[in-house]
JSON list of C-alpha atoms in Angstrom, two decimals:
[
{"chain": "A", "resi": 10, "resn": "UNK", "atom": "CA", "xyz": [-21.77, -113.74, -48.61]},
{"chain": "A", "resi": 11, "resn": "UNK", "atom": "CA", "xyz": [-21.27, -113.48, -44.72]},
{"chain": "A", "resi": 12, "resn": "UNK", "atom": "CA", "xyz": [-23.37, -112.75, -42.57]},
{"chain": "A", "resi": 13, "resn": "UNK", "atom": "CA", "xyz": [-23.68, -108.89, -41.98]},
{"chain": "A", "resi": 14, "resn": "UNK", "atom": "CA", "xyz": [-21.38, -107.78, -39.26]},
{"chain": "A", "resi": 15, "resn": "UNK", "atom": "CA", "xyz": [-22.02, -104.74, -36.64]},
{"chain": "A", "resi": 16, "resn": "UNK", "atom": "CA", "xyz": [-21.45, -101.79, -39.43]},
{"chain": "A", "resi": 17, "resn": "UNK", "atom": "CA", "xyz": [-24.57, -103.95, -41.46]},
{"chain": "A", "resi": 18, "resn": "UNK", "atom": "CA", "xyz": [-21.73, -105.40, -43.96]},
{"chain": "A", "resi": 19, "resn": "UNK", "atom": "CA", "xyz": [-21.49, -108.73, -45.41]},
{"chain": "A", "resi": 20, "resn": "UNK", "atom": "CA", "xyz": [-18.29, -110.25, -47.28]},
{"chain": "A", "resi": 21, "resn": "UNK", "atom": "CA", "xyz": [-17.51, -111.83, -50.06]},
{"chain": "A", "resi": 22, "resn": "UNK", "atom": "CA", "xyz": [-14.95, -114.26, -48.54]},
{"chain": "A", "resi": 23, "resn": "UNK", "atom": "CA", "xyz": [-12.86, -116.25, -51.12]},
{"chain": "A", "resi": 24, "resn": "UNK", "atom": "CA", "xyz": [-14.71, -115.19, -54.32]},
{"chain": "A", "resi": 25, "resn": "UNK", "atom": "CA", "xyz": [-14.69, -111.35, -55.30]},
{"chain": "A", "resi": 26, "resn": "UNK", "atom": "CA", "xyz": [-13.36, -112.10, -59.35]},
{"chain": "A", "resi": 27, "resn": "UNK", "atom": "CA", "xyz": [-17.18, -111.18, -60.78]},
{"chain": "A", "resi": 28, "resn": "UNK", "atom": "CA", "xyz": [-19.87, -110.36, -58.34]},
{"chain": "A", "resi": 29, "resn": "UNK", "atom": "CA", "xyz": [-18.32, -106.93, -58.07]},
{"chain": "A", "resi": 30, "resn": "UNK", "atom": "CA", "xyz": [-18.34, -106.52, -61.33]},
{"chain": "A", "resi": 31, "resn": "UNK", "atom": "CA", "xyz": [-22.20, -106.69, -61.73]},
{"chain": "A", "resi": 32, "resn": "UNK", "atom": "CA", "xyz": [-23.07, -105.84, -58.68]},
{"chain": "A", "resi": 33, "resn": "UNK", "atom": "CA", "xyz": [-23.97, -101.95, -59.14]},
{"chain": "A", "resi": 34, "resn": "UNK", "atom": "CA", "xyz": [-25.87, -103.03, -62.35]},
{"chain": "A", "resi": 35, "resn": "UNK", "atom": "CA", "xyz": [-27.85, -105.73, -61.28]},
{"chain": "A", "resi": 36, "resn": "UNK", "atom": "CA", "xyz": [-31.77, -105.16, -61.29]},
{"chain": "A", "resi": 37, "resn": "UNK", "atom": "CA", "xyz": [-32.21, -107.60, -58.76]},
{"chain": "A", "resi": 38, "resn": "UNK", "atom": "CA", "xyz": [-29.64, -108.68, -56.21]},
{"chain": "A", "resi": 39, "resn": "UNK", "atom": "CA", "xyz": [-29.47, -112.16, -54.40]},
{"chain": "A", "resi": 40, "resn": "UNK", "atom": "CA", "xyz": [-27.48, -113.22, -51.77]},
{"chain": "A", "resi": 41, "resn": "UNK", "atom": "CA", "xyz": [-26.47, -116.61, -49.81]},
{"chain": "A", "resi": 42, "resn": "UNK", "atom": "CA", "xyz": [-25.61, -115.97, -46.53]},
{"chain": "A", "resi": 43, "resn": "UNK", "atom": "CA", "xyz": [-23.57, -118.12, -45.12]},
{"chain": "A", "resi": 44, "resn": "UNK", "atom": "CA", "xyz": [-22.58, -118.43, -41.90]},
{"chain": "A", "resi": 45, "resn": "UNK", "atom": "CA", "xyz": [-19.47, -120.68, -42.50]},
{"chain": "A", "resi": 46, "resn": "UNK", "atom": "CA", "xyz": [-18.37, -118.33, -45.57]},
{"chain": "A", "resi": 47, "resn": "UNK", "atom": "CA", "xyz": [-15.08, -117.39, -44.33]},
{"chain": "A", "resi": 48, "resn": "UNK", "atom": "CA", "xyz": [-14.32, -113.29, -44.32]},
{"chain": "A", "resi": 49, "resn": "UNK", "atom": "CA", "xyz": [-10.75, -112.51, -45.62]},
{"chain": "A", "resi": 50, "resn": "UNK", "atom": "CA", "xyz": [-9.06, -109.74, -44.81]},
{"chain": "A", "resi": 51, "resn": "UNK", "atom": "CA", "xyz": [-9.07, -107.64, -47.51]},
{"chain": "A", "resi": 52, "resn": "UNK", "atom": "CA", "xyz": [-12.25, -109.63, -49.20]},
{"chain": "A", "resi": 53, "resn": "UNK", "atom": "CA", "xyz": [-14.70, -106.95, -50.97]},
{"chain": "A", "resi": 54, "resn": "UNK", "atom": "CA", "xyz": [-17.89, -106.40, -48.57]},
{"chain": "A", "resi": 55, "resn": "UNK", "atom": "CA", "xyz": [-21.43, -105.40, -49.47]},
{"chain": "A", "resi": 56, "resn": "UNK", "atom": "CA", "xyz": [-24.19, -103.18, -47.75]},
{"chain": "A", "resi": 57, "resn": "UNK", "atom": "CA", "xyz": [-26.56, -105.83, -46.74]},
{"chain": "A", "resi": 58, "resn": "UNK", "atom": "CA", "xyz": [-28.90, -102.77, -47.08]},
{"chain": "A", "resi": 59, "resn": "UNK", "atom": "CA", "xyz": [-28.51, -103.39, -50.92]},
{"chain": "A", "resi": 60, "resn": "UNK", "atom": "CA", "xyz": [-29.49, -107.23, -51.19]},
{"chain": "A", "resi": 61, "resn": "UNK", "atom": "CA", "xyz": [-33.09, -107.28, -52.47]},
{"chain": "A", "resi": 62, "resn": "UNK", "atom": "CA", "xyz": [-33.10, -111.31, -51.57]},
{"chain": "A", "resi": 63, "resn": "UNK", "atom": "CA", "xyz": [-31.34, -112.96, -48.64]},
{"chain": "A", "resi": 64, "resn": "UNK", "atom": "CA", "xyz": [-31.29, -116.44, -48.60]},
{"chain": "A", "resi": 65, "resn": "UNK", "atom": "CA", "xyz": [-29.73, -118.18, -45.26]},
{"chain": "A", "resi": 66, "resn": "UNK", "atom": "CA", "xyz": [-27.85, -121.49, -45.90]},
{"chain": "A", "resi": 67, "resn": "UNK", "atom": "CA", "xyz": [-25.73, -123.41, -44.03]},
{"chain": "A", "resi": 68, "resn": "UNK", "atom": "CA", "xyz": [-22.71, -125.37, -46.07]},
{"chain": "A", "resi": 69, "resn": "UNK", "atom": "CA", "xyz": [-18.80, -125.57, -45.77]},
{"chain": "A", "resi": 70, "resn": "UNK", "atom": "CA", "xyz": [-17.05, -123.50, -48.25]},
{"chain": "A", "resi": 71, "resn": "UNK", "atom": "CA", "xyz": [-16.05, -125.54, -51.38]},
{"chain": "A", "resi": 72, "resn": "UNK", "atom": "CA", "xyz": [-12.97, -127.40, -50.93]},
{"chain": "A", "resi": 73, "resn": "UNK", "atom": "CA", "xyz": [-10.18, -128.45, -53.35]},
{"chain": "A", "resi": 74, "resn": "UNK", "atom": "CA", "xyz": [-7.88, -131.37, -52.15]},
{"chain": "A", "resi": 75, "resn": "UNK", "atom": "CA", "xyz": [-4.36, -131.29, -52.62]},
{"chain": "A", "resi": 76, "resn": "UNK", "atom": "CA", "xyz": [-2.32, -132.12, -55.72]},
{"chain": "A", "resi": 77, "resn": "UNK", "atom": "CA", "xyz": [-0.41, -135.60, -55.52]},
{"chain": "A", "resi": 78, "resn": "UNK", "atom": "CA", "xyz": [3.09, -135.27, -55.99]},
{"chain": "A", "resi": 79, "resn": "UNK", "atom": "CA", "xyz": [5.13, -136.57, -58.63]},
{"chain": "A", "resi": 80, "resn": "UNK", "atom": "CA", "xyz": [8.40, -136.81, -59.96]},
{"chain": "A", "resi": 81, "resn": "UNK", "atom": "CA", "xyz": [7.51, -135.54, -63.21]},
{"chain": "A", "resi": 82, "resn": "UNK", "atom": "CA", "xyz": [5.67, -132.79, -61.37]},
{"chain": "A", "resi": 83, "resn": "UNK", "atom": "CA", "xyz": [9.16, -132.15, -59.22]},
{"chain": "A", "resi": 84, "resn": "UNK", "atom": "CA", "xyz": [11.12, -132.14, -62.03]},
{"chain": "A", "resi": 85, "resn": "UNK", "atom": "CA", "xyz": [9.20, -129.33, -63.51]},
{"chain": "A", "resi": 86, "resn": "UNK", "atom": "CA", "xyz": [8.72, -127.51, -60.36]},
{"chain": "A", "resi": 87, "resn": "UNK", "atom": "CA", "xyz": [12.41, -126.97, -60.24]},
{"chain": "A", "resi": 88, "resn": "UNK", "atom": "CA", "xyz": [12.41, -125.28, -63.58]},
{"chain": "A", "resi": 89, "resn": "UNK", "atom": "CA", "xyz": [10.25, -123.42, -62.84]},
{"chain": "A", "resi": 90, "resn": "UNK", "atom": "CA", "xyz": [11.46, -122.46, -59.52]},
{"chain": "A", "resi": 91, "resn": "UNK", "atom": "CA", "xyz": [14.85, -121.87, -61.26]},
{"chain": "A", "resi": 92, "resn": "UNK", "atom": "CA", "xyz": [13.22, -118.99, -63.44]},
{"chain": "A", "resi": 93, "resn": "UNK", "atom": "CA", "xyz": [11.57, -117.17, -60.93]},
{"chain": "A", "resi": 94, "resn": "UNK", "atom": "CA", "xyz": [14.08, -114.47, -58.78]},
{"chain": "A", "resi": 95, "resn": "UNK", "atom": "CA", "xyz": [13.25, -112.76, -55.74]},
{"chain": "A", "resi": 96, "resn": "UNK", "atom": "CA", "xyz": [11.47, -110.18, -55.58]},
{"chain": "A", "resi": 97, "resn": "UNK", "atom": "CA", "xyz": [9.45, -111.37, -58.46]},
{"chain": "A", "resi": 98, "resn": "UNK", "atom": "CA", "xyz": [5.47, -111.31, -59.12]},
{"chain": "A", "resi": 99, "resn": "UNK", "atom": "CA", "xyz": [4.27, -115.02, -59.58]},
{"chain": "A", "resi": 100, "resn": "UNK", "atom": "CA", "xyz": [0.61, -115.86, -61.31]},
{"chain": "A", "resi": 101, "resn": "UNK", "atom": "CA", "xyz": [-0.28, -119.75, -61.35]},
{"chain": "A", "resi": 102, "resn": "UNK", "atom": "CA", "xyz": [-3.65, -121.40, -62.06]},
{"chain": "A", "resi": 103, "resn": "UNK", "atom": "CA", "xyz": [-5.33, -124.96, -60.52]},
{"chain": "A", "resi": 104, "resn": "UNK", "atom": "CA", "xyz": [-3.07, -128.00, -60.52]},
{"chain": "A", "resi": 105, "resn": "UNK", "atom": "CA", "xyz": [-0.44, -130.37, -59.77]},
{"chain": "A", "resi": 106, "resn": "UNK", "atom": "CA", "xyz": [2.42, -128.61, -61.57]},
{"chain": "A", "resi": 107, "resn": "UNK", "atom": "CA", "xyz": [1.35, -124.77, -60.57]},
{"chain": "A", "resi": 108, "resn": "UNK", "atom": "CA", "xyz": [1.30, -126.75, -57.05]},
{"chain": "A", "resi": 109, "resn": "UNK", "atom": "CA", "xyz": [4.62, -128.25, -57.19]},
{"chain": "A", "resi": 110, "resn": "UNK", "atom": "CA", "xyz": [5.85, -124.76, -58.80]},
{"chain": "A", "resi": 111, "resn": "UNK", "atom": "CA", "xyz": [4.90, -122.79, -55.84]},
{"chain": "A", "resi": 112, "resn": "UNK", "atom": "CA", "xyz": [6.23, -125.44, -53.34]},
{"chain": "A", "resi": 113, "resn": "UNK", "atom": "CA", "xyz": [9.84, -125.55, -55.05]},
{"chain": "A", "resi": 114, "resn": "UNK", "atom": "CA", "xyz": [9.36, -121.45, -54.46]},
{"chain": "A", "resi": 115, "resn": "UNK", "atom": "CA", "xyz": [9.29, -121.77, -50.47]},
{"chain": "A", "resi": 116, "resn": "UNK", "atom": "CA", "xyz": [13.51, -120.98, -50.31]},
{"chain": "A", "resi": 117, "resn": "UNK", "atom": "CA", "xyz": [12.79, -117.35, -52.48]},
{"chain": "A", "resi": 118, "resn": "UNK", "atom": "CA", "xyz": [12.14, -114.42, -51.01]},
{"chain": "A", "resi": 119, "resn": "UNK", "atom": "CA", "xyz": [10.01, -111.01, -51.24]},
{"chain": "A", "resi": 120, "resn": "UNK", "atom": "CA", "xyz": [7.75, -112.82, -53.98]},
{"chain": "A", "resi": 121, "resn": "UNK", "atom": "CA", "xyz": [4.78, -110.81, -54.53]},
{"chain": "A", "resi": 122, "resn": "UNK", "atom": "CA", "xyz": [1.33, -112.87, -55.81]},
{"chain": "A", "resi": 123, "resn": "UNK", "atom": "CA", "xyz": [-0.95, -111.41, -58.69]},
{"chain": "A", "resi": 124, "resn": "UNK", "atom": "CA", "xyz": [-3.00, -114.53, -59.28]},
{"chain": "A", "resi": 125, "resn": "UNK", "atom": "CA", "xyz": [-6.55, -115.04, -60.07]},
{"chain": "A", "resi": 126, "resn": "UNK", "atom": "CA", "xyz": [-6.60, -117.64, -57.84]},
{"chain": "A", "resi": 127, "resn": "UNK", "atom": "CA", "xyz": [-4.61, -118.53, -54.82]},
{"chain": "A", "resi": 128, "resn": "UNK", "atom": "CA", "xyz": [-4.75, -121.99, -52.57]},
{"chain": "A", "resi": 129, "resn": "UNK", "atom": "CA", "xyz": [-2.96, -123.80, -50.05]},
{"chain": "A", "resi": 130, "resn": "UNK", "atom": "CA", "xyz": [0.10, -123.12, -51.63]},
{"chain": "A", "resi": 131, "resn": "UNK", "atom": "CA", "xyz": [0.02, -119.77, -50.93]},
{"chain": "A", "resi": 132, "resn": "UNK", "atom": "CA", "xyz": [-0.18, -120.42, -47.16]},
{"chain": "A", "resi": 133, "resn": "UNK", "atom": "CA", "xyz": [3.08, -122.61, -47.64]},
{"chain": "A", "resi": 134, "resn": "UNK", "atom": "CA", "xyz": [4.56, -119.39, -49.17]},
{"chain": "A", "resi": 135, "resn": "UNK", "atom": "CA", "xyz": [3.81, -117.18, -46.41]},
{"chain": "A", "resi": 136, "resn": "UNK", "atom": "CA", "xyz": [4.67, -119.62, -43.66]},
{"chain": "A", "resi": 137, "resn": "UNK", "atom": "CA", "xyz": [8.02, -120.23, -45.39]},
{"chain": "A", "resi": 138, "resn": "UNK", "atom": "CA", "xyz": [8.91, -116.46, -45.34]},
{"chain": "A", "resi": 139, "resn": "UNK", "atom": "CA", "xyz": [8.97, -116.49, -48.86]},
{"chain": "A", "resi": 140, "resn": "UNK", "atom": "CA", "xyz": [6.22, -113.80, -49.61]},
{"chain": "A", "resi": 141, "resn": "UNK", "atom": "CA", "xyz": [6.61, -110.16, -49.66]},
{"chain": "A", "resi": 142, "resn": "UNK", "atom": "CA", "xyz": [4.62, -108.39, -46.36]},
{"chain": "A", "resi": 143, "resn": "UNK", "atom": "CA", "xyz": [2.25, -107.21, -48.54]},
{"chain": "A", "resi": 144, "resn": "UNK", "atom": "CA", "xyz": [0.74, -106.38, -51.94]},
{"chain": "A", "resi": 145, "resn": "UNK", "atom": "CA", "xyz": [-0.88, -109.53, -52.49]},
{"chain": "A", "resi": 146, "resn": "UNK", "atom": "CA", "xyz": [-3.63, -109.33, -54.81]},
{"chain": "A", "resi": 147, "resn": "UNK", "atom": "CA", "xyz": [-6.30, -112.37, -55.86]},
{"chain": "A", "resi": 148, "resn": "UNK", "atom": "CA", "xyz": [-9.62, -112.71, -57.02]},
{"chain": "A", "resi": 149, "resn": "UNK", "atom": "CA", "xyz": [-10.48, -115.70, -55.57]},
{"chain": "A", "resi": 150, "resn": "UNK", "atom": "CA", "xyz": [-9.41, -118.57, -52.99]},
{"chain": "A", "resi": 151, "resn": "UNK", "atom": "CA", "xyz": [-9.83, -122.06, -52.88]},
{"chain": "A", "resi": 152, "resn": "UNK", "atom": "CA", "xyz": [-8.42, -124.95, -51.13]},
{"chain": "A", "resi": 153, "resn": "UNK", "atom": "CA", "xyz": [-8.69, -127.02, -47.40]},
{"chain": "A", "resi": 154, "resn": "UNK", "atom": "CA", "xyz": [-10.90, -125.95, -44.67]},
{"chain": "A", "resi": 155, "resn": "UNK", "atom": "CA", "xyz": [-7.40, -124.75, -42.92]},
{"chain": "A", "resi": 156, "resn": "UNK", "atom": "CA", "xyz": [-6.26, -123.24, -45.56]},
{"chain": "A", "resi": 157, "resn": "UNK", "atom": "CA", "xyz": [-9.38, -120.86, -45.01]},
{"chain": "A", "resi": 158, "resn": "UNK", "atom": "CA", "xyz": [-9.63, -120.79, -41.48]},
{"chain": "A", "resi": 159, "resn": "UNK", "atom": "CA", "xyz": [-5.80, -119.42, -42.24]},
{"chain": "A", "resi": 160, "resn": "UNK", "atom": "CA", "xyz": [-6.78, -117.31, -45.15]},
{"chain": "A", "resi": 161, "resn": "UNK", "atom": "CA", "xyz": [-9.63, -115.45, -42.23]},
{"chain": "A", "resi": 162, "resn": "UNK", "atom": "CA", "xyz": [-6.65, -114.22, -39.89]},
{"chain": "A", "resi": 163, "resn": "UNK", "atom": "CA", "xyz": [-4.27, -113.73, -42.68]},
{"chain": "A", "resi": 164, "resn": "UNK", "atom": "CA", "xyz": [-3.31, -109.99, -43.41]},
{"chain": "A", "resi": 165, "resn": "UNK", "atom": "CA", "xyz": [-1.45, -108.77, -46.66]},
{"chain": "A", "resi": 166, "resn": "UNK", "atom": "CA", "xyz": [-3.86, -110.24, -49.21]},
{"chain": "A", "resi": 167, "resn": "UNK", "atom": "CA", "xyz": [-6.29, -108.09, -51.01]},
{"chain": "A", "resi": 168, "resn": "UNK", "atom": "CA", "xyz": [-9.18, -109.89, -53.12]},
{"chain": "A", "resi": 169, "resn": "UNK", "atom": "CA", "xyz": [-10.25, -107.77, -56.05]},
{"chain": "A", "resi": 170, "resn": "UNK", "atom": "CA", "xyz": [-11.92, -107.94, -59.12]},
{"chain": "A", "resi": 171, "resn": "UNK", "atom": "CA", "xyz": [-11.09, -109.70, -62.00]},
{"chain": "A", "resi": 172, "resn": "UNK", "atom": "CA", "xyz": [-9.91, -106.75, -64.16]},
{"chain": "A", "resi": 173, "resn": "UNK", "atom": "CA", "xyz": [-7.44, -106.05, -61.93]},
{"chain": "A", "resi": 174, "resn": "UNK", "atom": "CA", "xyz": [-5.79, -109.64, -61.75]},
{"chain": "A", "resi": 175, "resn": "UNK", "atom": "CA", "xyz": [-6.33, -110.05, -65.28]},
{"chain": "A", "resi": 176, "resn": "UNK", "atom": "CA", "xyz": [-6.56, -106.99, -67.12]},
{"chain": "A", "resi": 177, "resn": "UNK", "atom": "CA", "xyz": [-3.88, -105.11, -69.01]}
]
């Protein structure tokens, strides 16, 4: 988690899928807090008041590097990207192709992401004008250190648990 701000709050930053699932039923709770963690907007936040173990620690967020290109990737991308309409809801996963899929998607418009997971790509998205304003929904983030330096002044994604990004 973050660090607890001024209202004695601390953040879940890029990963809210589980913890807030067990959260209110856990006998014990433990935290890392992490000063580099970054604090989404829209990431799920905790009463520090509630962690029966605070741990300090110091570490970069875990980073994913990018997918290589390929033309086999490409090739697929623009199948992909010839399914999807605007407007649409898209859901990928980790990856080259679901990487070269959302890259072929930067000329759409209005697309609205309900993944479990979102990275880089989803910066691309936004900075192409190809995402909706808002209505964003993940339960996690990973990617480069910009990508969540980004993701921290970003508005229009909300990070929720994983029933809602992958329940019925």
């Amino acid at each position: 988690v973050t660090p607890p701000d001024a209202a004695g709050r601390c953040y879940l930053g890029p990963a809210s899928d589980f913890a807030p699932l067990v959260w209110a039923k856990a006998a014990r709770r433990i935290a890392f807090v992490n000063p580099r963690l970054p604090a989404a907007p829209g990431s799920l936040a905790l009463p520090f008041a509630e962690i029966d173990l605070a741990i300090e620690c110091d570490g970069a967020a875990i980073a994913m590097p990018p997918a290589r290109p390929s033309t086999a990737l490409d090739a697929i991308a623009g199948h992909v990207a010839a399914l999807v309409a605007d407007g649409d809801a898209v859901q990928t996963g980790l990856g080259g192709a679901p990487a070269a899929a959302l890259a072929a998607l930067t000329g759409h418009r209005d697309l609205v992401i309900h993944s479990g997971m979102v990275s880089d790509e989803y910066r691309t998205l936004a900075e192409a004008g190809a995402l909706a304003p808002n209505g964003h929904r993940t339960g996690m983030a990973i990617g480069s250190a910009s990508f969540y330096d980004w993701l921290a002044a970003a508005d229009g994604l909300e990070f929720v648990p994983t029933p809602l990004t992958h329940g019925a």
